Amino acid sequence: MLDYYLHNDPGLPGAWSPWFSHEYISYFAAQSVSRLMSLPSVDVKPNPHYGEKLWPTGPRHIDLYKESYQDHRQLDPLWSFDYKKRNGDYAHEVPAGKSVEPWKILVVYSTEPDLYLDDDLSLNKNQKITGGSHGWRHMHFKIMGSNYGIAPQSYRVHKDLAKLSIDNGNDYWGWRYLSRCGHYLADLGNPFHVKALPGSFLIRKIFARHELFKIVSAIHQSYEIYVERRFREGFRPFADAIVQGAREGLNAQKDIDDMLRNYLKGARLKHDPIFYFFYEKFGKELLDAFADIDQNSPSDAATQINRCSADAAKVLFSTDHLSKLDYLDVVTGNMLFDVGMMLGILFNEFAVYVSQRHPGKT
Ligand SMILES: [Zn+2]
């Protein structure tokens, strides 16, 4: 259906790899939207810093400009778990005289919200339950009637910022904000971002909160590792699911905001079966890979979890376990279809918006 799998696309420099799940998802969704793919390049411009009082960025965040890069290393994609470590180094200042196609902006900046953008902020007294301010902005779930996390708001804020940038003639940042927006929208389709744990499991472990936190984080992270590894192997069914979802979304001509509720519901319904699948099929062997995680450690949960990722990948993709993954492949394909549908509609909506703002340029 498509010419390339992201990591084989000759139009993308090696300095941008290794690639991560959000980039694969954005890539396949973008490739499905012909109106987006045909948009002309935009000039790289400085960040307009809209709404920073309302929506502060993490103090350690730096806007990198990947349009200007130097190749330095050849990392092994199957064993890369840190978004900050790539084959190239990128400019910290706005590079002069550079332009880039909008679809590439959507792809290469889609992991930015998982760097320091949302870290080290005090957003809510309950943010510890999502592992800190980062999780707070990337998740949205209920536990015993209370809501935790504001991912739907993260999605809406970035959509507004994207429109504002385009209205003010900064298309480059319009697409960068949209890339971030797409990240939160994709997170909302991930079962582990819209549900924390099965209710029955909470009741079983309610007096062992520390153990509960460890198991929930370990299974969430294992699922992310599994999905990412499949993409990096060039797993066709996942690419096809996103492309088919995006195409169906465009044909249906539906509105994302009307669909959001059912989209979250669909993701939430997939949570418990996936959670128990990992817990029952991999059990102690998998949980042991995450044995060093400590909720009270000074380094944040995400940093600690990354260290365990390689060990977990060895368990999940060991030859003994490979045949177990069929079930996950099917459920995840269904999930990616929904994510592709939402991103396809989002990207198309903006391609139309931009074309209307600048008629005659396409
Ligand atoms: Zn995220």
Coordinates of C-alpha atoms and ligand atoms in Angstrom, one line a residue:
M1 CA 0.0 0.0 0.0
L2 CA 2.8 2.4 0.8
D3 CA 6.2 2.8 -0.9
Y4 CA 8.3 2.6 2.2
Y5 CA 8.3 1.8 5.9
L6 CA 9.5 4.9 7.8
H7 CA 13.1 3.7 8.4
N8 CA 13.5 2.8 4.7
D9 CA 12.3 6.1 3.3
P10 CA 15.2 7.5 1.3
G11 CA 13.8 11.0 1.6
L12 CA 14.6 11.1 5.3
P13 CA 18.2 11.5 6.6
G14 CA 19.8 8.9 8.8
A15 CA 20.6 11.6 11.3
W16 CA 16.9 11.5 12.4
S17 CA 16.9 7.9 13.3
P18 CA 16.4 5.6 15.2
W19 CA 12.7 6.2 15.0
F20 CA 10.2 5.8 17.8
S21 CA 6.5 4.7 17.9
H22 CA 5.0 8.2 17.7
E23 CA 7.1 8.9 14.6
Y24 CA 6.0 5.7 12.9
I25 CA 2.3 6.5 13.7
S26 CA 2.6 10.1 12.5
Y27 CA 4.5 8.9 9.4
F28 CA 1.9 6.4 8.2
A29 CA -1.0 8.7 9.0
A30 CA 0.7 11.6 7.1
Q31 CA 1.4 9.4 4.1
S32 CA -2.3 8.6 3.9
V33 CA -3.3 12.3 3.5
S34 CA -2.5 13.3 -0.1
R35 CA -3.6 16.9 0.5
L36 CA -0.9 17.1 3.2
M37 CA 1.8 15.3 1.3
S38 CA 1.5 17.8 -1.6
L39 CA 1.8 21.0 0.5
P40 CA 5.0 23.0 -0.3
S41 CA 7.9 23.5 2.1
V42 CA 7.7 26.1 4.8
D43 CA 10.5 28.3 6.1
V44 CA 11.9 27.4 9.5
K45 CA 11.1 30.2 11.9
P46 CA 11.5 31.0 15.6
N47 CA 9.0 29.8 18.3
P48 CA 6.3 32.4 18.8
H49 CA 5.9 31.2 22.4
Y50 CA 2.2 31.5 22.5
G51 CA 0.3 30.9 25.7
E52 CA 3.3 30.1 27.9
K53 CA 1.6 31.5 31.0
L54 CA -1.5 29.4 30.5
W55 CA 0.5 26.3 29.4
P56 CA 4.1 26.5 30.7
T57 CA 6.8 24.3 29.2
G58 CA 9.1 22.2 31.3
P59 CA 12.2 24.2 32.5
R60 CA 14.6 21.8 30.9
H61 CA 13.0 21.8 27.5
I62 CA 15.0 23.1 24.6
D63 CA 13.5 23.6 21.1
L64 CA 15.8 21.7 18.7
Y65 CA 15.8 22.4 15.0
K66 CA 16.2 19.0 13.3
E67 CA 16.3 20.7 9.9
S68 CA 19.9 21.4 10.6
Y69 CA 21.9 18.3 11.7
Q70 CA 25.2 16.6 11.9
D71 CA 25.6 12.8 11.6
H72 CA 27.6 11.3 14.4
R73 CA 26.7 7.7 15.2
Q74 CA 24.9 4.6 14.1
L75 CA 22.7 3.4 16.9
D76 CA 21.1 0.0 16.8
P77 CA 17.3 0.7 16.5
L78 CA 16.2 -2.5 18.2
W79 CA 18.1 -1.5 21.4
S80 CA 17.4 2.2 21.4
F81 CA 15.0 3.4 24.2
D82 CA 16.0 7.0 24.8
Y83 CA 14.4 9.6 22.6
K84 CA 17.3 12.0 23.2
K85 CA 19.9 9.6 21.7
R86 CA 19.8 9.8 17.9
N87 CA 22.3 9.3 15.1
G88 CA 22.6 13.0 14.6
D89 CA 23.0 16.2 16.6
Y90 CA 20.6 19.0 15.9
A91 CA 20.7 22.8 15.9
H92 CA 19.7 24.7 19.1
E93 CA 19.1 27.9 17.2
V94 CA 16.8 28.6 14.2
P95 CA 18.9 27.6 11.2
A96 CA 19.0 30.3 8.5
G97 CA 17.7 29.7 5.0
K98 CA 16.1 26.3 5.8
S99 CA 12.7 25.1 4.7
V100 CA 10.9 21.8 5.3
E101 CA 7.8 19.9 4.1
P102 CA 4.9 20.1 6.6
W103 CA 4.5 16.3 6.7
K104 CA 8.1 15.9 7.8
I105 CA 7.5 18.4 10.6
L106 CA 4.6 16.3 11.8
V107 CA 6.8 13.2 11.9
V108 CA 10.1 14.4 13.4
Y109 CA 8.7 16.5 16.2
S110 CA 6.0 14.0 17.3
T111 CA 8.2 12.7 20.1
E112 CA 8.9 16.2 21.6
P113 CA 6.1 15.9 24.2
D114 CA 8.0 12.8 25.6
L115 CA 11.2 14.8 26.1
Y116 CA 11.3 17.6 28.7
L117 CA 8.4 19.6 27.3
D118 CA 6.0 18.4 30.1
D119 CA 8.6 17.5 32.8
D120 CA 9.4 19.1 36.2
L121 CA 6.1 21.1 36.5
S122 CA 3.7 21.4 39.4
L123 CA 0.4 21.0 37.7
N124 CA -1.8 19.2 40.3
K125 CA -1.5 17.8 43.8
N126 CA -2.4 14.4 42.4
Q127 CA 0.2 14.2 39.6
K128 CA 2.3 11.6 41.4
I129 CA -0.2 9.0 40.5
T130 CA 0.6 9.6 36.8
G131 CA 4.4 9.6 37.6
G132 CA 4.7 13.4 37.6
S133 CA 3.7 16.3 35.4
H134 CA 4.7 14.5 32.2
G135 CA 2.2 11.7 32.7
W136 CA -0.4 14.2 33.9
R137 CA -0.5 15.8 30.5
H138 CA -0.4 12.5 28.6
M139 CA -3.0 10.5 30.4
H140 CA -6.7 10.7 31.3
F141 CA -8.3 8.1 33.5
K142 CA -10.6 7.5 36.4
I143 CA -9.8 5.6 39.6
M144 CA -12.7 5.1 42.0
G145 CA -14.7 8.0 40.6
S146 CA -11.9 10.6 40.5
N147 CA -10.3 11.9 37.3
Y148 CA -6.5 11.9 36.8
G149 CA -4.6 13.5 34.0
I150 CA -5.5 16.1 31.4
A151 CA -4.5 14.6 28.0
P152 CA -7.7 15.8 26.2
Q153 CA -6.8 19.3 27.3
S154 CA -3.2 18.9 26.0
Y155 CA -4.7 17.9 22.6
R156 CA -7.0 20.9 22.5
V157 CA -4.5 23.5 23.6
H158 CA -2.0 22.4 21.0
K159 CA -4.6 22.4 18.3
D160 CA -5.5 26.0 19.2
L161 CA -1.8 27.0 19.3
A162 CA -1.3 25.4 15.8
K163 CA -4.2 27.4 14.4
L164 CA -3.0 30.6 16.1
S165 CA 0.5 30.2 14.6
I166 CA -1.0 29.7 11.1
D167 CA -3.3 32.7 11.5
N168 CA -0.2 34.8 12.3
G169 CA 1.8 33.6 9.4
N170 CA 4.1 31.2 11.2
D171 CA 3.2 28.0 9.4
Y172 CA 6.4 26.3 10.5
W173 CA 5.4 26.5 14.2
G174 CA 1.8 25.8 13.2
W175 CA 2.9 22.4 12.1
R176 CA 5.2 21.9 15.1
Y177 CA 2.3 22.6 17.5
L178 CA 0.2 20.2 15.4
S179 CA 2.8 17.5 15.6
R180 CA 2.6 17.8 19.4
C181 CA -1.2 17.9 19.2
G182 CA -1.1 14.6 17.2
H183 CA 1.1 13.1 20.0
Y184 CA -1.5 13.7 22.6
L185 CA -4.3 12.5 20.3
A186 CA -2.4 9.3 19.7
D187 CA -1.8 8.9 23.4
L188 CA -5.6 9.1 24.0
G189 CA -5.9 6.0 21.7
N190 CA -3.4 4.0 23.9
P191 CA -5.3 1.8 26.4
F192 CA -2.6 2.5 29.1
H193 CA -3.1 6.3 28.8
V194 CA -6.8 6.2 29.3
K195 CA -7.0 3.5 32.0
A196 CA -4.6 2.9 34.9
L197 CA -5.5 -0.6 35.9
P198 CA -8.3 -3.1 36.0
G199 CA -10.7 -2.4 38.9
S200 CA -10.5 -6.1 40.0
F201 CA -6.7 -5.8 40.2
L202 CA -6.9 -2.6 42.3
I203 CA -9.2 -4.4 44.8
R204 CA -6.8 -7.4 45.0
K205 CA -3.8 -5.2 45.7
I206 CA -5.3 -2.3 47.5
F207 CA -3.1 -2.7 50.6
A208 CA 0.1 -3.1 48.6
R209 CA 0.3 0.3 46.9
H210 CA 4.0 0.2 46.2
E211 CA 3.8 -3.2 44.5
L212 CA 0.7 -2.1 42.6
F213 CA 2.5 1.0 41.2
K214 CA 5.4 -1.2 40.1
I215 CA 3.2 -3.8 38.3
V216 CA 1.1 -1.1 36.6
S217 CA 4.2 0.8 35.3
A218 CA 6.0 -2.4 34.3
I219 CA 3.0 -3.6 32.2
H220 CA 2.4 -0.2 30.6
Q221 CA 6.1 0.1 29.7
S222 CA 6.2 -3.5 28.4
Y223 CA 3.3 -2.7 26.0
E224 CA 5.1 0.4 24.7
I225 CA 8.3 -1.7 24.1
Y226 CA 6.3 -4.4 22.3
V227 CA 4.6 -1.8 19.9
E228 CA 7.9 0.0 19.2
R229 CA 9.8 -3.2 18.5
R230 CA 7.1 -4.3 16.0
F231 CA 7.4 -1.0 14.1
R232 CA 11.2 -1.2 14.0
E233 CA 10.9 -4.8 12.6
G234 CA 8.9 -3.2 9.8
F235 CA 5.7 -5.1 10.8
R236 CA 3.3 -4.6 7.9
P237 CA 0.0 -5.1 9.7
F238 CA 0.6 -2.1 11.9
A239 CA 1.5 0.2 9.0
D240 CA -1.6 -1.1 7.1
A241 CA -3.9 -0.6 10.1
I242 CA -2.9 3.1 10.4
V243 CA -3.2 3.8 6.7
Q244 CA -6.5 2.1 6.5
G245 CA -7.8 3.9 9.5
A246 CA -6.6 7.3 8.1
R247 CA -8.2 6.6 4.8
E248 CA -11.5 5.6 6.3
G249 CA -11.4 8.7 8.5
L250 CA -11.0 10.9 5.5
N251 CA -13.8 9.2 3.6
A252 CA -16.2 9.4 6.6
Q253 CA -15.7 13.2 6.8
K254 CA -16.3 13.1 10.5
D255 CA -15.4 15.7 13.1
I256 CA -12.6 14.6 15.6
D257 CA -14.2 16.4 18.6
D258 CA -17.4 14.5 18.0
M259 CA -15.5 11.2 17.8
L260 CA -13.2 11.8 20.8
R261 CA -15.5 10.3 23.4
N262 CA -15.9 7.0 21.6
Y263 CA -12.3 6.9 20.7
L264 CA -11.3 7.0 24.4
K265 CA -14.0 4.5 25.2
G266 CA -12.6 2.1 22.5
A267 CA -9.1 2.4 23.9
R268 CA -10.3 1.9 27.5
L269 CA -12.1 -1.3 26.6
K270 CA -8.8 -2.8 25.3
H271 CA -7.0 -2.1 28.5
D272 CA -8.0 -5.0 30.8
P273 CA -7.5 -7.8 28.3
I274 CA -4.0 -6.5 27.4
F275 CA -3.1 -5.9 31.1
Y276 CA -4.1 -9.4 32.1
F277 CA -2.4 -10.8 29.0
F278 CA 1.0 -9.5 30.1
Y279 CA 0.4 -10.3 33.7
E280 CA -0.7 -13.9 33.1
K281 CA 1.5 -14.9 30.1
F282 CA 4.8 -13.3 31.1
G283 CA 4.3 -12.9 34.9
K284 CA 7.3 -12.8 37.2
E285 CA 9.9 -13.1 34.4
L286 CA 8.7 -9.8 32.9
L287 CA 8.1 -8.0 36.2
D288 CA 11.6 -8.9 37.3
A289 CA 13.0 -6.8 34.4
F290 CA 11.5 -3.8 36.2
A291 CA 12.6 -4.8 39.7
D292 CA 14.7 -1.6 40.3
I293 CA 11.9 0.9 39.9
D294 CA 11.3 2.9 43.1
Q295 CA 8.5 5.4 43.3
N296 CA 10.4 7.4 46.0
S297 CA 13.6 7.7 44.0
P298 CA 14.8 11.3 43.0
S299 CA 15.0 10.4 39.3
D300 CA 11.5 10.5 37.7
A301 CA 9.7 7.3 36.8
A302 CA 10.2 7.5 33.1
T303 CA 14.0 7.7 33.4
Q304 CA 14.1 4.7 35.7
I305 CA 11.7 2.7 33.4
N306 CA 13.9 3.4 30.4
R307 CA 16.8 1.5 32.0
C308 CA 14.7 -1.6 32.3
S309 CA 13.4 -1.5 28.7
A310 CA 16.2 -3.6 27.2
D311 CA 15.7 -6.3 29.8
A312 CA 12.0 -6.4 29.2
A313 CA 12.5 -6.5 25.4
K314 CA 14.7 -9.6 25.8
V315 CA 11.8 -11.3 27.7
L316 CA 9.0 -10.3 25.3
F317 CA 10.9 -11.2 22.1
S318 CA 12.6 -14.3 23.3
T319 CA 12.1 -17.3 21.0
D320 CA 10.0 -19.1 23.6
H321 CA 7.5 -16.3 23.8
L322 CA 7.2 -15.2 20.2
S323 CA 4.1 -17.3 19.4
K324 CA 2.3 -15.6 22.4
L325 CA 2.3 -12.3 20.6
D326 CA -0.4 -13.1 18.1
Y327 CA -3.1 -11.9 20.4
L328 CA -1.4 -8.6 21.0
D329 CA -0.8 -8.1 17.3
V330 CA -4.5 -8.3 16.6
V331 CA -5.6 -6.0 19.4
T332 CA -2.9 -3.5 18.7
G333 CA -3.8 -3.5 15.0
N334 CA -7.3 -2.6 15.9
M335 CA -6.1 0.2 18.2
L336 CA -3.7 1.6 15.5
F337 CA -6.6 1.7 13.0
D338 CA -8.5 4.0 15.4
V339 CA -5.4 6.1 16.0
G340 CA -4.8 6.4 12.3
M341 CA -8.3 7.5 11.7
M342 CA -8.1 10.3 14.2
L343 CA -4.7 11.5 13.0
G344 CA -5.7 11.3 9.4
I345 CA -8.7 13.5 10.1
L346 CA -6.6 15.9 12.1
F347 CA -3.8 16.2 9.5
N348 CA -6.3 16.6 6.7
E349 CA -8.2 19.3 8.6
F350 CA -5.0 21.3 8.9
A351 CA -3.9 20.8 5.3
V352 CA -7.3 22.2 4.3
Y353 CA -7.0 25.1 6.8
V354 CA -3.5 26.1 5.5
S355 CA -4.6 25.9 1.9
Q356 CA -7.5 28.2 2.6
R357 CA -5.3 30.7 4.4
H358 CA -2.8 30.8 1.5
P359 CA -4.9 30.1 -1.6
G360 CA -2.9 29.4 -4.8
K361 CA 0.3 28.1 -3.0
T362 CA -0.4 24.4 -3.4
Ligands
ZN1 ZN 2.9 10.8 25.4

